[in-house]
XYZ file of C-alpha atoms in Angstrom:
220
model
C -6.256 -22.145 0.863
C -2.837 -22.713 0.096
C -1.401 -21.120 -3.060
C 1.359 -23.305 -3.503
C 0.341 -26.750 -5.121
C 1.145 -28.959 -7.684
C 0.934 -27.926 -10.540
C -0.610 -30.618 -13.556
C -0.664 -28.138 -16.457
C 1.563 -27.106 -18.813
C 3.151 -23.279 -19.062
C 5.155 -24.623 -15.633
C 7.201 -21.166 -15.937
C 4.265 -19.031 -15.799
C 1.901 -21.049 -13.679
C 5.056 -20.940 -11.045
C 5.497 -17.427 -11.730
C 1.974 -16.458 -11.172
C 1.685 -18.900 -8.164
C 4.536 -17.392 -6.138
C 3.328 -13.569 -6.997
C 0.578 -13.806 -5.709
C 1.781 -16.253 -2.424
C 3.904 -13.316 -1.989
C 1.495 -10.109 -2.135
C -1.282 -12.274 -0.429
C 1.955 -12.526 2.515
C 1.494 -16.494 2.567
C 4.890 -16.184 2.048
C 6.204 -13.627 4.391
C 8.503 -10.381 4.073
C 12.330 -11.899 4.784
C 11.273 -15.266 4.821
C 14.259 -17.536 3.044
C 13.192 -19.635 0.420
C 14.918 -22.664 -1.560
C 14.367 -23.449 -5.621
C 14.732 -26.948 -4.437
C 11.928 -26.982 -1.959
C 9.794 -25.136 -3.995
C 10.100 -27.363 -6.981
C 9.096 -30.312 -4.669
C 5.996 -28.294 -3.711
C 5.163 -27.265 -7.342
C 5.490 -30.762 -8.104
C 7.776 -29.691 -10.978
C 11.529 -29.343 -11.998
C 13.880 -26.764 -10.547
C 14.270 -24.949 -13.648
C 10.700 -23.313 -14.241
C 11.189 -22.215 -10.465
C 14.192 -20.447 -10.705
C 12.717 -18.816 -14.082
C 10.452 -17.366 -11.942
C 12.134 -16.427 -9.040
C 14.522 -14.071 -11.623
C 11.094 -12.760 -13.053
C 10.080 -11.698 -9.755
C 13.859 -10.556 -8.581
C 13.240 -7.956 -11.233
C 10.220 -6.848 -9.991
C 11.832 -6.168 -6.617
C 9.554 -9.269 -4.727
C 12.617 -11.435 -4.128
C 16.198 -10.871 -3.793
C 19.186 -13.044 -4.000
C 21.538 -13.073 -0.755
C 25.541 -14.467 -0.643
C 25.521 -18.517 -1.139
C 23.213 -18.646 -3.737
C 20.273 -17.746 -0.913
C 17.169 -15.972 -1.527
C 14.468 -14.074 0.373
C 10.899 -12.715 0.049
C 11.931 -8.728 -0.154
C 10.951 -6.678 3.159
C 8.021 -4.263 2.458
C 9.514 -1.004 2.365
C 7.304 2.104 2.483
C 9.351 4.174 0.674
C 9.412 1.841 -2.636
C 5.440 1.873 -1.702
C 5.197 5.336 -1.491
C 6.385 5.909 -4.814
C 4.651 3.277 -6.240
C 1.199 4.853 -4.878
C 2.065 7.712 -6.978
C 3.129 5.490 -10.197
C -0.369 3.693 -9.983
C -2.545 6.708 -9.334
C -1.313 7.945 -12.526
C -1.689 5.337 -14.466
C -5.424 4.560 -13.383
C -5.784 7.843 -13.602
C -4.866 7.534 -17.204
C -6.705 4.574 -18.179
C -9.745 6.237 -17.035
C -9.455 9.032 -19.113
C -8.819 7.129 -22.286
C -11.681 4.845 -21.209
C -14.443 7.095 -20.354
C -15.476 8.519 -23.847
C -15.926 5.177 -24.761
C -17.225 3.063 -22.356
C -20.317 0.719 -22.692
C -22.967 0.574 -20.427
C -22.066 -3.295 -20.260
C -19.337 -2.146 -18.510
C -20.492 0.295 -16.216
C -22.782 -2.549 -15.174
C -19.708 -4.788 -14.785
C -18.270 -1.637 -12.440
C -21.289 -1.957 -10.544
C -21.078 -5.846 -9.775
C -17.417 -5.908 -8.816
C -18.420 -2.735 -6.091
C -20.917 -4.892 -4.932
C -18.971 -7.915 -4.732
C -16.384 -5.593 -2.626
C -19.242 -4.672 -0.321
C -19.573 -8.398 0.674
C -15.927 -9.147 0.992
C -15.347 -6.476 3.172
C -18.423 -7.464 4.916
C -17.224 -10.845 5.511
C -13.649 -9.040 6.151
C -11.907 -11.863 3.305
C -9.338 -9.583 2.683
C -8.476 -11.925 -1.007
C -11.579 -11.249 -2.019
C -11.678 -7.710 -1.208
C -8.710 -6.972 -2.854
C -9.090 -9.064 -5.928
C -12.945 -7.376 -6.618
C -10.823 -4.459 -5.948
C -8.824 -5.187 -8.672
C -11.510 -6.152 -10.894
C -13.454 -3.180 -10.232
C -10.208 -1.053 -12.263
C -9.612 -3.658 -14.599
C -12.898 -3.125 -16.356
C -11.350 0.655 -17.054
C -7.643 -0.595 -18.080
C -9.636 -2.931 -20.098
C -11.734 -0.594 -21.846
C -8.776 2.103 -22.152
C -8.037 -0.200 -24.865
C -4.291 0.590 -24.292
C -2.213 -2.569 -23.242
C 0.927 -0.914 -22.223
C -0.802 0.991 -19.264
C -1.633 -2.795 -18.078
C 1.785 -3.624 -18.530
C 3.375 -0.893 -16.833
C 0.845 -1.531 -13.816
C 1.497 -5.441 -13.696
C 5.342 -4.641 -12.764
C 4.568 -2.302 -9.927
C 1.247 -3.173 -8.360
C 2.556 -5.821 -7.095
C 4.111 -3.589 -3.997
C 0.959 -2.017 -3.461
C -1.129 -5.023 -2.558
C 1.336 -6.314 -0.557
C 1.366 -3.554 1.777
C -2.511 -3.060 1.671
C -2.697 -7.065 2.511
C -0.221 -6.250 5.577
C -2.057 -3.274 6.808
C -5.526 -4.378 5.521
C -7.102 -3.290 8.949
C -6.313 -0.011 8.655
C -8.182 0.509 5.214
C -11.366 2.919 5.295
C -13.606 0.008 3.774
C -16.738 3.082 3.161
C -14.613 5.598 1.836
C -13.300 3.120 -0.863
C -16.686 2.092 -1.698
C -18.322 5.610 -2.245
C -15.010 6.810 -4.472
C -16.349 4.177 -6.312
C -19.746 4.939 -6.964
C -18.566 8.320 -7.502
C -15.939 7.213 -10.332
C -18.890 5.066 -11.595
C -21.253 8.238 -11.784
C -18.495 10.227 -13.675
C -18.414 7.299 -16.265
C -22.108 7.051 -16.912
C -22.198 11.373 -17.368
C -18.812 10.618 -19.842
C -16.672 12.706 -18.252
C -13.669 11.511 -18.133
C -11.991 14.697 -16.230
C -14.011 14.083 -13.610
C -13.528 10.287 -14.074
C -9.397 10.364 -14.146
C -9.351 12.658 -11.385
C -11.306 10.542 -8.913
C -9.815 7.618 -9.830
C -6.509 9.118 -8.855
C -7.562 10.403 -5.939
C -8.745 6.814 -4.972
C -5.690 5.640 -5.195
C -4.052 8.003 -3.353
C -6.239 8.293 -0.585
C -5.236 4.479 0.017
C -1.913 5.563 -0.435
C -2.147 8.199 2.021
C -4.185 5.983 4.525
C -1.105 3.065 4.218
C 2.150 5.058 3.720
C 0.966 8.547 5.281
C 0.164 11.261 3.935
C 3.890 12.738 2.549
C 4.042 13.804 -0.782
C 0.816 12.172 -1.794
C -1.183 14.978 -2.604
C -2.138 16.618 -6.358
């Protein structure tokens, strides 16, 4: 399904922004792959204005880059930015988690439990979107329940380069592993302890990180 449609709503800025993120991390548009406001606005159905609002937002985040003769590209994935970005994110799950733990509701240790499951069946039917995003669910029921918006905000700007790389080398993922850390992460919330909690949510992430980057400097 193609992420880049028309668009019939208003918010055009932020509809475009959030359209071309995630064509980007989802690799429908591809690492080095040269890209034109103009064409895009035809696509989006919309002015060339709201796209090249967006295409600054996402400069800043490092998923585009502008190139001599007012060019620009989809950034190249480079494992070194991902690398440190592993480490950025483990923390900051890790951190979430711990704020989240003590008060947690068993509504959403529940909700845990459904977005695991609904991992088990996208990985089953290997849709690697719908892995990722019950993936992403799955830790946005702790960053939600943190209570703590800036950890969200923090994460939002540097995610981004995660997925991307874990949508390029998708294959490669240890599907079992990631579903046991989380039944483990989901035991340490129902016992409340959120040491236990933090630290195996960090050491989900890293694992991943070591898995798609290698295993330099991603230890505790």
């Amino acid at each position: 399904m193609k992420t880049i449609k028309t668009i019939e709503r208003p918010a055009l800025r932020d509809q475009v922004y959030d359209s071309l993120k995630k064509a980007i991390i989802t690799l429908e548009l591809q690492p080095g792959q040269r890209i034109k406001d103009k064409d895009l606005a035809a696509e989006f159905g919309v002015s060339r204005t709201p796209v090249r609002e967006a295409l600054k937002r996402l400069e800043d985040e490092g998923l585009v880059e502008s190139l001599p003769g007012s060019q620009t590209r989809i950034t190249e994935i480079h494992l070194e930015e991902a690398k440190n970005a592993f480490t950025v994110v483990a923390a900051l799950q890790s951190l979430a988690a711990r704020l989240a733990v003590p008060i947690i509701s068993d509504e959403d240790i529940q909700l845990m439990e459904e977005r695991n499951t609904e991992l088990q069946k996208a990985l089953d039917k290997k849709d690697v979107i719908q892995a990722v995003a019950a993936d992403d669910q799955f830790h946005a029921v702790l960053l939600k329940a943190s209570k703590n918006d800036e950890i969200e905000r923090a994460l939002d700007r540097i995610i981004s380069k995660v997925r991307r790389l874990e949508f390029s080398k998708f294959s490669s993922v240890d599907a079992a592993q990631s579903l046991e850390e989380h039944k483990a992460i989901i035991s340490a919330c129902q016992k409340k302890d959120p040491t236990l909690a933090s630290s195996l949510v960090e050491e989900n992430w890293l694992s991943l990180g070591r898995i798609l980057v290698g295993d330099t400097e991603h230890k505790k």
